[in-house]
C-alpha cells in the first residue's frame, strides 16, 4: 500500500533490530522497510555475508533511507549487544535450556515497558536458512516465538521483523481499534431525495418499455423500490445514482456523451425507445 508522507511525523524509536549474518542484501532492505513501517529505526548487522554498504539493500528498502544510512555493522554478536540491557532472541524451534519463552504480544509489552524505563533493548534474528545457534540464543535474556502453522513454521526474515515491529507499534497504542483516518462523513438522504430517485428511474425505465407486460408494472415497481430502499443512502450516493440515470437517459450508445451529438430530447427519446430498449 502506498502511504509514504514526508510531511508527517517520522517515528524512530524502540528496540534495536539485530540481524545475525544476513546473507542477502534484498532481505536487509525489506527488513529496513518493515521497521520503518512501524516506527523502529535502529538496525544492526553482525558480519553480513556481502559486506556493507549494500546497493541491493538500499534498492529494496523503499525509501527507508534513515534506517539504511544509520545501520551499524559488527564483527560478533557479543559486540552488537554489548550496550543493551535486555535482548530477545526469535526462534521457531524449541530450544534446550531455561530461557522464558514469550509470544510476540507479551514480548512487545515487555520491550515497551523497558523502553519507557529508559533501558536499551534489542531483538535478535538469525540467518535466512537456519536461524540462530543455541550459543547465540543463550546470549539473549528471553525467547520470542510466533504462533505459526506447526508444519510450516519457517518465516522469511523480513516477515519475522515485520511481525515484531507491528506488535511493537500496537504496544504503544492507547486504543487498538484506532485507525489513522476515517471515511468522509456524509449526510443521510431524506425520503424526499429517495422518492426523487424512484421517480427518475421509473420514468427512464418506463420510456424504454421496461415494465412489460403492463399488468406486472405495479409489482415490478414494488420490487425495484424494495431494492433501492434496502439501506439508507447518503445524499452523495443519491446524487451519483441520479447522475448515472440522467446520462443513460440523455445519451445512447450510438451517440455517447462527448461525441458531438446532441443529447436526446424527450421527443427524440420517444422515437428511439424501441432501439434503446434493445441496445442499452
Short mmCIF file of C-alpha atoms in Angstrom, two decimals:
data_model
loop_
_atom_site.label_atom_id
_atom_site.label_comp_id
_atom_site.label_asym_id
_atom_site.label_seq_id
_atom_site.Cartn_x
_atom_site.Cartn_y
_atom_site.Cartn_z
CA UNK A 1 0.00 0.00 0.00
CA UNK A 2 1.30 3.42 -0.90
CA UNK A 3 1.31 5.68 2.12
CA UNK A 4 4.65 7.47 2.44
CA UNK A 5 4.20 11.09 3.52
CA UNK A 6 7.29 13.17 4.25
CA UNK A 7 5.17 15.92 5.80
CA UNK A 8 4.04 13.77 8.72
CA UNK A 9 5.94 12.87 11.89
CA UNK A 10 8.52 10.10 11.40
CA UNK A 11 8.53 7.66 14.28
CA UNK A 12 12.02 6.40 15.05
CA UNK A 13 12.40 4.70 18.41
CA UNK A 14 12.24 1.39 20.21
CA UNK A 15 14.41 -1.74 20.31
CA UNK A 16 17.33 -2.34 18.01
CA UNK A 17 16.81 -4.96 15.33
CA UNK A 18 19.89 -7.20 15.13
CA UNK A 19 20.40 -9.45 12.10
CA UNK A 20 22.99 -12.17 12.64
CA UNK A 21 24.98 -12.96 9.49
CA UNK A 22 22.30 -11.93 6.99
CA UNK A 23 23.02 -13.33 3.55
CA UNK A 24 21.05 -11.27 1.05
CA UNK A 25 21.03 -7.52 0.66
CA UNK A 26 17.43 -7.67 -0.55
CA UNK A 27 16.35 -9.16 2.77
CA UNK A 28 18.16 -6.45 4.71
CA UNK A 29 16.39 -3.82 2.64
CA UNK A 30 13.00 -5.40 3.26
CA UNK A 31 13.78 -5.55 6.97
CA UNK A 32 14.51 -1.83 6.94
CA UNK A 33 11.23 -1.18 5.17
CA UNK A 34 9.30 -3.26 7.73
CA UNK A 35 10.97 -1.38 10.56
CA UNK A 36 10.13 1.99 9.05
CA UNK A 37 6.50 0.96 8.61
CA UNK A 38 6.08 0.57 12.36
CA UNK A 39 8.39 3.17 13.86
CA UNK A 40 11.60 1.25 14.53
CA UNK A 41 14.84 2.85 13.39
CA UNK A 42 17.96 1.13 14.72
CA UNK A 43 19.32 -1.71 12.56
CA UNK A 44 22.45 -3.63 13.50
CA UNK A 45 24.16 -6.24 11.31
CA UNK A 46 26.51 -8.94 12.51
CA UNK A 47 29.00 -9.98 9.83
CA UNK A 48 26.76 -9.58 6.74
CA UNK A 49 27.82 -12.02 4.02
CA UNK A 50 28.02 -9.48 1.19
CA UNK A 51 29.51 -6.67 3.23
CA UNK A 52 28.18 -3.19 3.89
CA UNK A 53 27.01 -0.83 2.44
CA UNK A 54 24.94 -2.89 0.02
CA UNK A 55 23.26 -1.46 -3.08
CA UNK A 56 20.59 -4.16 -3.17
CA UNK A 57 19.61 -3.39 0.40
CA UNK A 58 19.30 0.28 -0.46
CA UNK A 59 17.14 -0.50 -3.51
CA UNK A 60 14.68 -2.75 -1.68
CA UNK A 61 14.36 -0.53 1.39
CA UNK A 62 11.73 1.57 -0.43
CA UNK A 63 12.98 4.93 0.85
CA UNK A 64 13.67 3.77 4.41
CA UNK A 65 16.94 5.66 3.93
CA UNK A 66 17.14 6.89 7.52
CA UNK A 67 17.48 3.26 8.64
CA UNK A 68 19.88 2.10 5.92
CA UNK A 69 22.18 5.09 6.34
CA UNK A 70 22.34 4.67 10.13
CA UNK A 71 22.89 0.89 10.06
CA UNK A 72 25.79 -0.31 12.23
CA UNK A 73 27.92 -3.34 11.42
CA UNK A 74 29.67 -5.59 13.99
CA UNK A 75 32.08 -8.49 13.73
CA UNK A 76 30.47 -10.52 16.51
CA UNK A 77 27.09 -10.80 18.20
CA UNK A 78 28.69 -10.05 21.55
CA UNK A 79 29.84 -6.68 20.22
CA UNK A 80 26.41 -5.96 18.71
CA UNK A 81 24.54 -6.35 22.00
CA UNK A 82 27.22 -5.19 24.46
CA UNK A 83 25.49 -1.86 25.22
CA UNK A 84 21.97 -3.31 25.54
CA UNK A 85 20.19 -4.02 28.83
CA UNK A 86 17.69 -6.61 27.60
CA UNK A 87 17.56 -8.80 24.50
CA UNK A 88 15.03 -11.15 22.91
CA UNK A 89 16.03 -13.98 20.55
CA UNK A 90 13.50 -15.03 17.92
CA UNK A 91 13.17 -18.68 17.01
CA UNK A 92 10.60 -21.08 15.58
CA UNK A 93 12.29 -24.14 17.09
CA UNK A 94 12.08 -25.48 20.61
CA UNK A 95 15.39 -24.96 22.39
CA UNK A 96 17.08 -26.72 25.27
CA UNK A 97 17.65 -24.53 28.29
CA UNK A 98 15.77 -22.41 30.73
CA UNK A 99 15.02 -19.25 28.81
CA UNK A 100 11.48 -17.90 29.29
CA UNK A 101 9.50 -18.15 26.02
CA UNK A 102 7.12 -15.31 25.16
CA UNK A 103 4.57 -14.57 22.47
CA UNK A 104 5.10 -11.53 20.24
CA UNK A 105 2.39 -9.65 22.15
CA UNK A 106 3.94 -10.32 25.55
CA UNK A 107 7.43 -9.59 24.24
CA UNK A 108 6.35 -6.26 22.76
CA UNK A 109 4.73 -5.23 26.04
CA UNK A 110 7.94 -6.07 27.90
CA UNK A 111 10.03 -4.13 25.40
CA UNK A 112 7.70 -1.13 25.66
CA UNK A 113 7.87 -1.11 29.45
CA UNK A 114 11.66 -1.29 29.41
CA UNK A 115 11.84 1.39 26.73
CA UNK A 116 9.70 3.71 28.86
CA UNK A 117 12.01 2.97 31.79
CA UNK A 118 14.98 4.13 29.70
CA UNK A 119 16.55 0.75 29.03
CA UNK A 120 18.28 -0.15 25.75
CA UNK A 121 16.75 -3.26 24.21
CA UNK A 122 17.12 -5.41 21.13
CA UNK A 123 15.67 -8.32 19.18
CA UNK A 124 17.87 -10.96 17.54
CA UNK A 125 17.02 -12.52 14.18
CA UNK A 126 19.03 -15.38 12.71
CA UNK A 127 20.22 -16.40 9.29
CA UNK A 128 17.79 -16.89 6.43
CA UNK A 129 18.46 -20.63 6.18
CA UNK A 130 18.81 -21.84 9.74
CA UNK A 131 18.27 -19.01 12.19
CA UNK A 132 20.24 -18.62 15.41
CA UNK A 133 22.56 -21.15 17.01
CA UNK A 134 21.95 -22.35 20.57
CA UNK A 135 25.02 -20.40 21.64
CA UNK A 136 23.57 -17.20 20.16
CA UNK A 137 20.18 -17.77 21.76
CA UNK A 138 21.97 -18.24 25.08
CA UNK A 139 23.19 -14.63 24.89
CA UNK A 140 19.60 -13.35 24.98
CA UNK A 141 17.50 -12.83 28.09
CA UNK A 142 14.33 -14.40 26.75
CA UNK A 143 12.96 -16.11 23.64
CA UNK A 144 10.10 -14.91 21.47
CA UNK A 145 8.35 -17.30 19.09
CA UNK A 146 5.47 -16.85 16.67
CA UNK A 147 2.14 -18.69 16.56
CA UNK A 148 2.53 -20.21 13.10
CA UNK A 149 1.49 -23.37 11.29
CA UNK A 150 3.49 -26.07 13.13
CA UNK A 151 4.02 -27.94 9.88
CA UNK A 152 5.29 -24.81 8.11
CA UNK A 153 6.91 -22.65 10.75
CA UNK A 154 9.73 -21.08 8.73
CA UNK A 155 9.37 -17.31 8.32
CA UNK A 156 11.25 -15.07 5.93
CA UNK A 157 13.49 -12.79 7.99
CA UNK A 158 11.67 -9.66 6.82
CA UNK A 159 8.33 -11.25 7.74
CA UNK A 160 9.59 -12.03 11.22
CA UNK A 161 10.82 -8.48 11.68
CA UNK A 162 7.52 -7.15 10.35
CA UNK A 163 5.53 -9.16 12.90
CA UNK A 164 7.63 -7.94 15.83
CA UNK A 165 7.62 -4.36 14.53
CA UNK A 166 3.83 -4.47 14.25
CA UNK A 167 3.46 -5.73 17.80
CA UNK A 168 5.84 -3.01 18.95
CA UNK A 169 3.64 -0.36 17.33
CA UNK A 170 0.50 -1.86 18.87
CA UNK A 171 2.05 -1.89 22.34
CA UNK A 172 2.20 1.91 22.25
CA UNK A 173 -1.39 2.48 21.14
CA UNK A 174 -3.96 3.63 23.68
CA UNK A 175 -6.80 2.27 21.57
CA UNK A 176 -6.14 -0.87 19.50
CA UNK A 177 -9.26 -0.12 17.49
CA UNK A 178 -7.99 3.29 16.41
CA UNK A 179 -7.28 3.90 12.71
CA UNK A 180 -5.20 6.65 11.07
CA UNK A 181 -8.10 8.02 9.03
CA UNK A 182 -11.87 7.77 8.78
CA UNK A 183 -14.35 7.60 5.96
CA UNK A 184 -15.63 11.00 4.82
CA UNK A 185 -18.72 11.88 6.82
CA UNK A 186 -21.83 12.10 4.68
CA UNK A 187 -25.34 13.18 5.49
CA UNK A 188 -28.05 10.52 5.13
CA UNK A 189 -30.53 11.19 2.35
CA UNK A 190 -34.04 12.37 3.07
CA UNK A 191 -37.07 10.40 1.98
CA UNK A 192 -37.83 13.19 -0.47
CA UNK A 193 -34.48 12.62 -2.18
CA UNK A 194 -35.10 8.88 -2.27
CA UNK A 195 -38.56 9.42 -3.77
CA UNK A 196 -36.97 11.64 -6.41
CA UNK A 197 -34.63 8.78 -7.32
CA UNK A 198 -37.58 6.41 -7.59
CA UNK A 199 -39.46 8.78 -9.90
CA UNK A 200 -36.47 9.45 -12.14
CA UNK A 201 -35.52 5.80 -12.51
CA UNK A 202 -39.05 4.63 -13.08
CA UNK A 203 -39.62 7.30 -15.75
CA UNK A 204 -36.40 6.32 -17.53
CA UNK A 205 -37.33 2.64 -17.45
CA UNK A 206 -40.89 3.32 -18.49
CA UNK A 207 -39.64 5.20 -21.56
CA UNK A 208 -37.80 2.04 -22.60
CA UNK A 209 -40.80 -0.25 -22.03
CA UNK A 210 -39.01 -1.96 -19.13
CA UNK A 211 -42.26 -2.56 -17.29
CA UNK A 212 -43.63 -5.22 -19.63
CA UNK A 213 -46.24 -6.56 -19.66
CA UNK A 214 -48.14 -3.59 -18.28
CA UNK A 215 -50.08 -5.72 -15.82
CA UNK A 216 -46.88 -6.57 -13.96
CA UNK A 217 -45.76 -2.96 -13.60
CA UNK A 218 -47.03 -2.41 -10.01
CA UNK A 219 -45.18 -5.49 -8.74
CA UNK A 220 -42.04 -4.62 -10.70
CA UNK A 221 -42.09 -1.10 -9.27
CA UNK A 222 -42.50 -2.52 -5.75
CA UNK A 223 -39.53 -4.84 -6.27
CA UNK A 224 -37.39 -2.03 -7.65
CA UNK A 225 -38.18 0.26 -4.73
CA UNK A 226 -37.52 -2.55 -2.26
CA UNK A 227 -34.02 -2.99 -3.69
CA UNK A 228 -33.24 0.74 -3.63
CA UNK A 229 -34.59 1.28 -0.12
CA UNK A 230 -32.91 -1.72 1.48
CA UNK A 231 -30.33 0.51 3.12
CA UNK A 232 -30.12 4.20 3.93
CA UNK A 233 -28.47 6.08 1.07
CA UNK A 234 -26.45 9.22 1.69
CA UNK A 235 -27.10 12.42 -0.21
CA UNK A 236 -23.96 11.88 -2.27
CA UNK A 237 -24.97 8.34 -3.22
CA UNK A 238 -28.39 9.53 -4.35
CA UNK A 239 -26.67 12.22 -6.44
CA UNK A 240 -24.36 9.64 -8.03
CA UNK A 241 -27.23 7.31 -8.94
CA UNK A 242 -29.31 10.11 -10.39
CA UNK A 243 -26.35 11.29 -12.43
CA UNK A 244 -25.97 7.79 -13.87
CA UNK A 245 -29.65 7.63 -14.76
CA UNK A 246 -29.51 11.09 -16.36
CA UNK A 247 -26.57 10.04 -18.52
CA UNK A 248 -28.32 6.87 -19.67
CA UNK A 249 -31.46 8.85 -20.33
CA UNK A 250 -29.77 11.60 -22.35
CA UNK A 251 -27.20 9.65 -24.35
CA UNK A 252 -27.34 6.44 -26.36
CA UNK A 253 -24.57 4.03 -27.25
CA UNK A 254 -24.64 5.37 -30.81
CA UNK A 255 -24.38 8.97 -29.58
CA UNK A 256 -22.41 8.89 -26.30
CA UNK A 257 -21.51 11.90 -24.24
CA UNK A 258 -18.69 13.89 -25.81
CA UNK A 259 -19.30 12.54 -29.30
CA UNK A 260 -20.58 15.90 -30.57
CA UNK A 261 -24.10 14.60 -30.99
CA UNK A 262 -26.90 16.47 -29.31
CA UNK A 263 -28.38 14.95 -26.18
CA UNK A 264 -31.65 13.24 -26.79
CA UNK A 265 -34.68 15.43 -26.36
CA UNK A 266 -37.85 13.96 -24.88
CA UNK A 267 -39.32 13.83 -28.41
CA UNK A 268 -36.27 12.15 -29.84
CA UNK A 269 -36.21 9.78 -26.89
CA UNK A 270 -39.70 8.58 -27.72
CA UNK A 271 -38.67 7.97 -31.31
CA UNK A 272 -35.73 5.83 -30.22
CA UNK A 273 -37.44 3.97 -27.41
CA UNK A 274 -37.50 0.73 -29.33
CA UNK A 275 -33.85 0.97 -30.28
CA UNK A 276 -32.77 1.94 -26.74
CA UNK A 277 -34.64 -0.85 -25.05
CA UNK A 278 -32.65 -3.36 -27.05
CA UNK A 279 -29.31 -1.59 -27.18
CA UNK A 280 -28.76 -0.20 -23.69
#
